Amino acid sequence: MKIQSFALLAGSASLASAFSIPFLDDASFQIPFFDKLKSKQSLADKAAVAFGDIPEDLESIWHEMEQEFPDQAAKYNFLSKPSKLSSSRKTEWLYNVRDDEFPKHGLRVKDPSILGVDNVKQFSGYLDIDEDKKHLFYWFFESRNDPANDPIILWLNGGPGCSSNTGLFFELGPSSINQTLDIVRNPYSWNNNASVIFLDQPVNVGFSYSDKTVDNTIAAADDVYALLSLFFKQFPEYSNQKFHIAGESYAGHYIPAFASKIISEPNRNFNLTSVLIGNGIVDPLVQSAYYEPMACGKGGYPSVLEPRECKKMRDAHPKCAKLIQACYDTDSRFACVPANFYCENALFEPYSKTGLNYYDIRIPCDGDLCYSQIDWVEQYLNQEHVMQAIGAEVESFTGCDSGVGVAFSATGDGSKPFQGYVTSLLEADVAVLVYAGDKDFICNWLGNQAWSNALEWSHGEKFALETMKPWKIGEEEAGSIKNVEKFTFLRVYDGGHMVPYDQPEASLEMVNRWISGDYKLGTK
């Protein structure tokens, strides 16, 4: 996905992923989501066809947006992308698991260790959901330490539409990929003291595929729960360990919803202990107020915008907040989609003109996804011998799938609130870590700190009043932290959107302490 779309790469989320939509100019995406939509229709007319009758006050907002952003509105056709098709590649599976408890699901397992990504036991393959013809790809690595007792972590990248294999090879997995497409061992991999599952979800992300479309977070939760249940059924030796879900960016939507789905299932066969949300988008209403402060010198880094551009962002925010509030109040597409559209164009446009990296305010954007190293990962994973080894059943691998982003955007999922699920997790005694690299713009630490402080839960007032304390690794101050009970917020100094990439040592220290049950991360 091109960066101009603002959909967030490797760990990426976006308040409005896919709505600045230059990539929709590509003829391959010009497939009408609704046949009745014609290019000469107004934005409000298109919305009416797609969503049904729209209240008069919201209809006027659609017309206002069309006038304010005519170039974007002209391209806005509620389009979707065809589902990925599987390849003709033949695979010999180590296991092909079926279980009476999940009669419509299967789990295929392959041993990809021949690639040398790590020397631990590992599995890759697909969860098959027969009824819906869905196939979710996963890659599992045992702990380098004590796999019989170390916890399990499920890692999720964001987007929506970005593959967790990007997180594997670019951020926190056992190895990275260099420019010559060679494997480079990562001494700071999160599987140093935990077994890790990297999952491509929802369907049509990364190596996953389907002739169906998943276009919202709640629907994706059912598929993830099915995969985990079958995985731990096939490998019961891992089912008694503590289980954690971690991820970043749009995973700020995924993780709270997926974890809430898990704890709602009384007969689950694994033990959810905690979640870790990195530079996430969880509460768009609160977080939208912090794009201007982060870009304009109030987040610990000098302003990257001229005063007039900062004012432009400040002036746009009240309307953005009003639209997101309407989304919160109605939970409907005809309210949530305008919030996505307006807030991205109004709040992100000034920053986009700088040419700076959305995920690290200190550096320029380099390449389609702002990091040239992402291209190396894609090239490596598209090699035929790699696809054969892991059992991939798609014709090609793409790090971030724009079609998935468009599908989610057409439901307004990005502007919906997910902080209520976090409340439910804390009240159910599930620990929650919110961590944020402090040089990210797109899901910045100011907004993450703000929604954490505003969260309503049994110890919410105490948490809001708690002061930040220095967080040290040895004698070096690596961040600042606050904690009450099982809720922790951590600001990681000099980390961007992808903390494990920018600050690998601090990232590993954080995760090792957290999964050991040290929710203060070494502070007193």
PDB file of C-alpha atoms in Angstrom, residues 192-401:
ATOM      1  CA  ASN A 192      13.984 -15.185  23.724  1.00  0.00           C
ATOM      2  CA  ASN A 193      11.700 -15.960  26.657  1.00  0.00           C
ATOM      3  CA  ALA A 194       8.312 -16.650  25.084  1.00  0.00           C
ATOM      4  CA  SER A 195       6.863 -18.691  22.248  1.00  0.00           C
ATOM      5  CA  VAL A 196       5.348 -16.370  19.629  1.00  0.00           C
ATOM      6  CA  ILE A 197       2.572 -16.822  17.054  1.00  0.00           C
ATOM      7  CA  PHE A 198       2.571 -14.374  14.135  1.00  0.00           C
ATOM      8  CA  LEU A 199      -0.878 -14.262  12.527  1.00  0.00           C
ATOM      9  CA  ASP A 200      -1.968 -12.794   9.178  1.00  0.00           C
ATOM     10  CA  GLN A 201      -5.493 -11.548   9.781  1.00  0.00           C
ATOM     11  CA  PRO A 202      -8.161 -10.744   8.758  1.00  0.00           C
ATOM     12  CA  VAL A 203      -8.427 -12.868   5.643  1.00  0.00           C
ATOM     13  CA  ASN A 204      -6.710 -11.539   2.510  1.00  0.00           C
ATOM     14  CA  VAL A 205      -3.890 -10.055   4.571  1.00  0.00           C
ATOM     15  CA  GLY A 206      -0.365 -11.317   3.856  1.00  0.00           C
ATOM     16  CA  PHE A 207      -0.491 -15.048   3.110  1.00  0.00           C
ATOM     17  CA  SER A 208      -4.111 -15.401   4.258  1.00  0.00           C
ATOM     18  CA  TYR A 209      -6.796 -15.664   1.595  1.00  0.00           C
ATOM     19  CA  SER A 210     -10.511 -16.081   0.979  1.00  0.00           C
ATOM     20  CA  ASP A 211     -13.227 -15.407  -1.546  1.00  0.00           C
ATOM     21  CA  LYS A 212     -15.031 -13.680   1.312  1.00  0.00           C
ATOM     22  CA  THR A 213     -14.357 -10.252   2.841  1.00  0.00           C
ATOM     23  CA  VAL A 214     -14.000  -9.321   6.504  1.00  0.00           C
ATOM     24  CA  ASP A 215     -14.620  -5.605   6.876  1.00  0.00           C
ATOM     25  CA  ASN A 216     -14.770  -4.981  10.621  1.00  0.00           C
ATOM     26  CA  THR A 217     -12.929  -5.829  13.813  1.00  0.00           C
ATOM     27  CA  ILE A 218     -15.729  -7.713  15.546  1.00  0.00           C
ATOM     28  CA  ALA A 219     -16.154 -10.158  12.662  1.00  0.00           C
ATOM     29  CA  ALA A 220     -12.404 -10.780  12.642  1.00  0.00           C
ATOM     30  CA  ALA A 221     -12.507 -11.761  16.335  1.00  0.00           C
ATOM     31  CA  ASP A 222     -14.461 -14.962  15.668  1.00  0.00           C
ATOM     32  CA  ASP A 223     -11.846 -16.206  13.191  1.00  0.00           C
ATOM     33  CA  VAL A 224      -8.957 -15.506  15.557  1.00  0.00           C
ATOM     34  CA  TYR A 225     -10.655 -17.314  18.426  1.00  0.00           C
ATOM     35  CA  ALA A 226     -11.215 -20.362  16.217  1.00  0.00           C
ATOM     36  CA  LEU A 227      -7.552 -20.455  15.214  1.00  0.00           C
ATOM     37  CA  LEU A 228      -6.323 -20.239  18.796  1.00  0.00           C
ATOM     38  CA  SER A 229      -8.715 -22.918  19.980  1.00  0.00           C
ATOM     39  CA  LEU A 230      -7.613 -25.363  17.287  1.00  0.00           C
ATOM     40  CA  PHE A 231      -3.942 -24.515  17.736  1.00  0.00           C
ATOM     41  CA  PHE A 232      -3.995 -25.263  21.445  1.00  0.00           C
ATOM     42  CA  LYS A 233      -6.121 -28.362  20.821  1.00  0.00           C
ATOM     43  CA  GLN A 234      -3.468 -29.709  18.438  1.00  0.00           C
ATOM     44  CA  PHE A 235      -0.568 -28.627  20.668  1.00  0.00           C
ATOM     45  CA  PRO A 236      -1.856 -29.106  24.239  1.00  0.00           C
ATOM     46  CA  GLU A 237       1.704 -28.889  25.576  1.00  0.00           C
ATOM     47  CA  TYR A 238       1.414 -25.100  25.165  1.00  0.00           C
ATOM     48  CA  SER A 239      -2.141 -24.677  26.438  1.00  0.00           C
ATOM     49  CA  ASN A 240      -1.346 -24.436  30.146  1.00  0.00           C
ATOM     50  CA  GLN A 241       1.141 -21.586  29.815  1.00  0.00           C
ATOM     51  CA  LYS A 242       0.142 -17.984  30.287  1.00  0.00           C
ATOM     52  CA  PHE A 243      -1.125 -16.463  27.041  1.00  0.00           C
ATOM     53  CA  HIS A 244      -0.718 -12.824  25.951  1.00  0.00           C
ATOM     54  CA  ILE A 245      -1.897 -10.838  22.922  1.00  0.00           C
ATOM     55  CA  ALA A 246       0.392  -8.080  21.669  1.00  0.00           C
ATOM     56  CA  GLY A 247       0.387  -5.790  18.666  1.00  0.00           C
ATOM     57  CA  GLU A 248       0.511  -2.228  17.463  1.00  0.00           C
ATOM     58  CA  SER A 249      -1.339   0.477  15.596  1.00  0.00           C
ATOM     59  CA  TYR A 250      -4.732  -0.751  14.312  1.00  0.00           C
ATOM     60  CA  ALA A 251      -4.232  -3.648  16.701  1.00  0.00           C
ATOM     61  CA  GLY A 252      -5.467  -1.062  19.206  1.00  0.00           C
ATOM     62  CA  HIS A 253      -8.837  -2.029  17.742  1.00  0.00           C
ATOM     63  CA  TYR A 254      -8.082  -5.715  17.273  1.00  0.00           C
ATOM     64  CA  ILE A 255      -6.577  -6.592  20.647  1.00  0.00           C
ATOM     65  CA  PRO A 256      -9.321  -5.288  22.970  1.00  0.00           C
ATOM     66  CA  ALA A 257     -12.037  -6.899  20.835  1.00  0.00           C
ATOM     67  CA  PHE A 258     -10.233 -10.214  20.370  1.00  0.00           C
ATOM     68  CA  ALA A 259      -9.339 -10.481  24.050  1.00  0.00           C
ATOM     69  CA  SER A 260     -12.916  -9.698  25.061  1.00  0.00           C
ATOM     70  CA  LYS A 261     -14.134 -12.442  22.735  1.00  0.00           C
ATOM     71  CA  ILE A 262     -11.758 -14.879  24.436  1.00  0.00           C
ATOM     72  CA  ILE A 263     -12.815 -14.093  28.002  1.00  0.00           C
ATOM     73  CA  SER A 264     -16.476 -14.374  26.995  1.00  0.00           C
ATOM     74  CA  GLU A 265     -15.975 -18.037  26.039  1.00  0.00           C
ATOM     75  CA  PRO A 266     -16.420 -20.187  29.194  1.00  0.00           C
ATOM     76  CA  ASN A 267     -14.976 -23.350  27.622  1.00  0.00           C
ATOM     77  CA  ARG A 268     -11.784 -21.891  26.181  1.00  0.00           C
ATOM     78  CA  ASN A 269      -8.757 -24.184  26.250  1.00  0.00           C
ATOM     79  CA  PHE A 270      -6.053 -21.560  26.901  1.00  0.00           C
ATOM     80  CA  ASN A 271      -5.336 -18.959  29.574  1.00  0.00           C
ATOM     81  CA  LEU A 272      -5.450 -15.279  28.604  1.00  0.00           C
ATOM     82  CA  THR A 273      -3.274 -13.362  31.066  1.00  0.00           C
ATOM     83  CA  SER A 274      -2.630  -9.947  29.523  1.00  0.00           C
ATOM     84  CA  VAL A 275      -2.602  -7.728  26.453  1.00  0.00           C
ATOM     85  CA  LEU A 276       0.085  -5.328  25.206  1.00  0.00           C
ATOM     86  CA  ILE A 277      -1.002  -2.453  22.930  1.00  0.00           C
ATOM     87  CA  GLY A 278       1.810  -0.553  21.214  1.00  0.00           C
ATOM     88  CA  ASN A 279       1.206   2.867  19.637  1.00  0.00           C
ATOM     89  CA  GLY A 280      -2.399   1.855  19.108  1.00  0.00           C
ATOM     90  CA  ILE A 281      -5.570   3.558  17.932  1.00  0.00           C
ATOM     91  CA  VAL A 282      -8.082   2.696  20.653  1.00  0.00           C
ATOM     92  CA  ASP A 283     -10.177   5.789  21.418  1.00  0.00           C
ATOM     93  CA  PRO A 284     -10.227   7.952  18.245  1.00  0.00           C
ATOM     94  CA  LEU A 285     -12.271  10.721  19.867  1.00  0.00           C
ATOM     95  CA  VAL A 286      -9.633  11.394  22.531  1.00  0.00           C
ATOM     96  CA  GLN A 287      -6.629  10.640  20.350  1.00  0.00           C
ATOM     97  CA  SER A 288      -7.683  12.901  17.468  1.00  0.00           C
ATOM     98  CA  ALA A 289      -6.962  15.943  19.652  1.00  0.00           C
ATOM     99  CA  TYR A 290      -3.247  15.108  19.798  1.00  0.00           C
ATOM    100  CA  TYR A 291      -2.171  15.166  16.143  1.00  0.00           C
ATOM    101  CA  GLU A 292      -1.637  18.923  16.236  1.00  0.00           C
ATOM    102  CA  PRO A 293       0.276  18.923  19.556  1.00  0.00           C
ATOM    103  CA  MET A 294       2.570  16.136  18.343  1.00  0.00           C
ATOM    104  CA  ALA A 295       3.309  17.855  15.036  1.00  0.00           C
ATOM    105  CA  CYS A 296       3.635  21.280  16.591  1.00  0.00           C
ATOM    106  CA  GLY A 297       6.254  20.798  19.275  1.00  0.00           C
ATOM    107  CA  LYS A 298       4.237  19.737  22.312  1.00  0.00           C
ATOM    108  CA  GLY A 299       5.246  16.062  22.330  1.00  0.00           C
ATOM    109  CA  GLY A 300       8.921  16.454  23.236  1.00  0.00           C
ATOM    110  CA  TYR A 301      10.176  17.111  19.706  1.00  0.00           C
ATOM    111  CA  PRO A 302      10.426  20.485  17.913  1.00  0.00           C
ATOM    112  CA  SER A 303       7.536  21.543  15.721  1.00  0.00           C
ATOM    113  CA  VAL A 304       7.728  20.262  12.146  1.00  0.00           C
ATOM    114  CA  LEU A 305       4.987  22.620  10.939  1.00  0.00           C
ATOM    115  CA  GLU A 306       4.697  26.360  10.429  1.00  0.00           C
ATOM    116  CA  PRO A 307       2.362  28.197  12.867  1.00  0.00           C
ATOM    117  CA  ARG A 308      -0.306  28.688  10.196  1.00  0.00           C
ATOM    118  CA  GLU A 309      -0.424  24.937   9.532  1.00  0.00           C
ATOM    119  CA  CYS A 310      -0.703  24.225  13.258  1.00  0.00           C
ATOM    120  CA  LYS A 311      -3.615  26.651  13.455  1.00  0.00           C
ATOM    121  CA  LYS A 312      -5.242  24.938  10.497  1.00  0.00           C
ATOM    122  CA  MET A 313      -5.114  21.616  12.361  1.00  0.00           C
ATOM    123  CA  ARG A 314      -6.432  23.157  15.581  1.00  0.00           C
ATOM    124  CA  ASP A 315      -9.310  24.817  13.758  1.00  0.00           C
ATOM    125  CA  ALA A 316     -10.261  21.537  12.062  1.00  0.00           C
ATOM    126  CA  HIS A 317     -10.381  19.458  15.211  1.00  0.00           C
ATOM    127  CA  PRO A 318     -13.786  20.558  16.661  1.00  0.00           C
ATOM    128  CA  LYS A 319     -15.575  19.358  13.549  1.00  0.00           C
ATOM    129  CA  CYS A 320     -13.560  16.145  13.541  1.00  0.00           C
ATOM    130  CA  ALA A 321     -14.502  15.548  17.186  1.00  0.00           C
ATOM    131  CA  LYS A 322     -18.174  16.214  16.423  1.00  0.00           C
ATOM    132  CA  LEU A 323     -18.140  13.634  13.641  1.00  0.00           C
ATOM    133  CA  ILE A 324     -16.400  11.000  15.758  1.00  0.00           C
ATOM    134  CA  GLN A 325     -18.880  11.645  18.566  1.00  0.00           C
ATOM    135  CA  ALA A 326     -21.717  10.994  16.105  1.00  0.00           C
ATOM    136  CA  CYS A 327     -20.005   7.714  15.221  1.00  0.00           C
ATOM    137  CA  TYR A 328     -19.731   6.799  18.906  1.00  0.00           C
ATOM    138  CA  ASP A 329     -23.375   7.687  19.496  1.00  0.00           C
ATOM    139  CA  THR A 330     -24.844   5.803  16.542  1.00  0.00           C
ATOM    140  CA  ASP A 331     -22.310   3.041  15.720  1.00  0.00           C
ATOM    141  CA  SER A 332     -23.445   3.339  12.122  1.00  0.00           C
ATOM    142  CA  ARG A 333     -21.593   3.537   8.838  1.00  0.00           C
ATOM    143  CA  PHE A 334     -23.311   6.726   7.694  1.00  0.00           C
ATOM    144  CA  ALA A 335     -21.866   8.485  10.753  1.00  0.00           C
ATOM    145  CA  CYS A 336     -18.524   6.673  11.110  1.00  0.00           C
ATOM    146  CA  VAL A 337     -17.384   6.863   7.479  1.00  0.00           C
ATOM    147  CA  PRO A 338     -17.613  10.690   7.342  1.00  0.00           C
ATOM    148  CA  ALA A 339     -15.581  10.847  10.545  1.00  0.00           C
ATOM    149  CA  ASN A 340     -12.850   8.768   8.909  1.00  0.00           C
ATOM    150  CA  PHE A 341     -12.920  10.841   5.741  1.00  0.00           C
ATOM    151  CA  TYR A 342     -12.950  14.290   7.300  1.00  0.00           C
ATOM    152  CA  CYS A 343     -10.501  13.725  10.147  1.00  0.00           C
ATOM    153  CA  GLU A 344      -7.823  12.226   7.942  1.00  0.00           C
ATOM    154  CA  ASN A 345      -7.984  14.919   5.316  1.00  0.00           C
ATOM    155  CA  ALA A 346      -8.257  17.796   7.764  1.00  0.00           C
ATOM    156  CA  LEU A 347      -5.765  16.645  10.403  1.00  0.00           C
ATOM    157  CA  PHE A 348      -3.200  14.727   8.355  1.00  0.00           C
ATOM    158  CA  GLU A 349      -2.878  16.949   5.283  1.00  0.00           C
ATOM    159  CA  PRO A 350      -0.516  19.527   6.832  1.00  0.00           C
ATOM    160  CA  TYR A 351       1.825  16.805   8.081  1.00  0.00           C
ATOM    161  CA  SER A 352       1.754  14.937   4.782  1.00  0.00           C
ATOM    162  CA  LYS A 353       3.178  17.978   3.002  1.00  0.00           C
ATOM    163  CA  THR A 354       6.367  17.814   5.075  1.00  0.00           C
ATOM    164  CA  GLY A 355       7.529  14.545   3.493  1.00  0.00           C
ATOM    165  CA  LEU A 356       8.336  13.241   6.961  1.00  0.00           C
ATOM    166  CA  ASN A 357       7.791   9.678   8.098  1.00  0.00           C
ATOM    167  CA  TYR A 358       4.355   9.222   9.670  1.00  0.00           C
ATOM    168  CA  TYR A 359       5.821   6.653  12.030  1.00  0.00           C
ATOM    169  CA  ASP A 360       8.917   8.591  13.098  1.00  0.00           C
ATOM    170  CA  ILE A 361       8.732  12.367  13.134  1.00  0.00           C
ATOM    171  CA  ARG A 362      12.541  12.650  13.064  1.00  0.00           C
ATOM    172  CA  ILE A 363      13.182  11.198   9.610  1.00  0.00           C
ATOM    173  CA  PRO A 364      11.957  11.507   6.014  1.00  0.00           C
ATOM    174  CA  CYS A 365       9.635   8.956   4.481  1.00  0.00           C
ATOM    175  CA  ASP A 366      11.722   6.523   2.415  1.00  0.00           C
ATOM    176  CA  GLY A 367       9.793   4.466  -0.115  1.00  0.00           C
ATOM    177  CA  ASP A 368       6.181   3.370  -0.418  1.00  0.00           C
ATOM    178  CA  LEU A 369       5.917   2.325   3.224  1.00  0.00           C
ATOM    179  CA  CYS A 370       8.456   4.866   4.534  1.00  0.00           C
ATOM    180  CA  TYR A 371      11.062   2.160   5.254  1.00  0.00           C
ATOM    181  CA  SER A 372      13.064   0.611   2.422  1.00  0.00           C
ATOM    182  CA  GLN A 373      13.645  -2.448   4.625  1.00  0.00           C
ATOM    183  CA  ILE A 374       9.980  -3.373   4.194  1.00  0.00           C
ATOM    184  CA  ASP A 375      10.691  -3.942   0.507  1.00  0.00           C
ATOM    185  CA  TRP A 376      13.423  -6.447   1.439  1.00  0.00           C
ATOM    186  CA  VAL A 377      10.944  -8.390   3.566  1.00  0.00           C
ATOM    187  CA  GLU A 378       8.442  -8.542   0.697  1.00  0.00           C
ATOM    188  CA  GLN A 379      11.119  -9.657  -1.750  1.00  0.00           C
ATOM    189  CA  TYR A 380      12.285 -12.391   0.620  1.00  0.00           C
ATOM    190  CA  LEU A 381       8.799 -13.728   1.268  1.00  0.00           C
ATOM    191  CA  ASN A 382       7.938 -13.738  -2.442  1.00  0.00           C
ATOM    192  CA  GLN A 383      10.718 -16.191  -3.263  1.00  0.00           C
ATOM    193  CA  GLU A 384       9.351 -19.542  -4.405  1.00  0.00           C
ATOM    194  CA  HIS A 385      11.520 -21.617  -2.056  1.00  0.00           C
ATOM    195  CA  VAL A 386      10.288 -19.563   0.909  1.00  0.00           C
ATOM    196  CA  MET A 387       6.651 -19.977  -0.081  1.00  0.00           C
ATOM    197  CA  GLN A 388       7.162 -23.699  -0.521  1.00  0.00           C
ATOM    198  CA  ALA A 389       8.819 -24.024   2.886  1.00  0.00           C
ATOM    199  CA  ILE A 390       6.068 -22.251   4.813  1.00  0.00           C
ATOM    200  CA  GLY A 391       3.177 -23.719   2.797  1.00  0.00           C
ATOM    201  CA  ALA A 392       1.974 -20.411   1.337  1.00  0.00           C
ATOM    202  CA  GLU A 393      -1.055 -20.791  -0.938  1.00  0.00           C
ATOM    203  CA  VAL A 394      -1.208 -17.340  -2.508  1.00  0.00           C
ATOM    204  CA  GLU A 395       0.363 -16.202  -5.745  1.00  0.00           C
ATOM    205  CA  SER A 396       2.282 -13.373  -4.085  1.00  0.00           C
ATOM    206  CA  PHE A 397       2.862 -11.682  -0.741  1.00  0.00           C
ATOM    207  CA  THR A 398       2.082  -8.027  -0.020  1.00  0.00           C
ATOM    208  CA  GLY A 399       3.040  -6.453   3.295  1.00  0.00           C
ATOM    209  CA  CYS A 400      -0.067  -4.262   3.468  1.00  0.00           C
ATOM    210  CA  ASP A 401      -3.173  -5.062   1.430  1.00  0.00           C
TER     211      ASP A 401
END
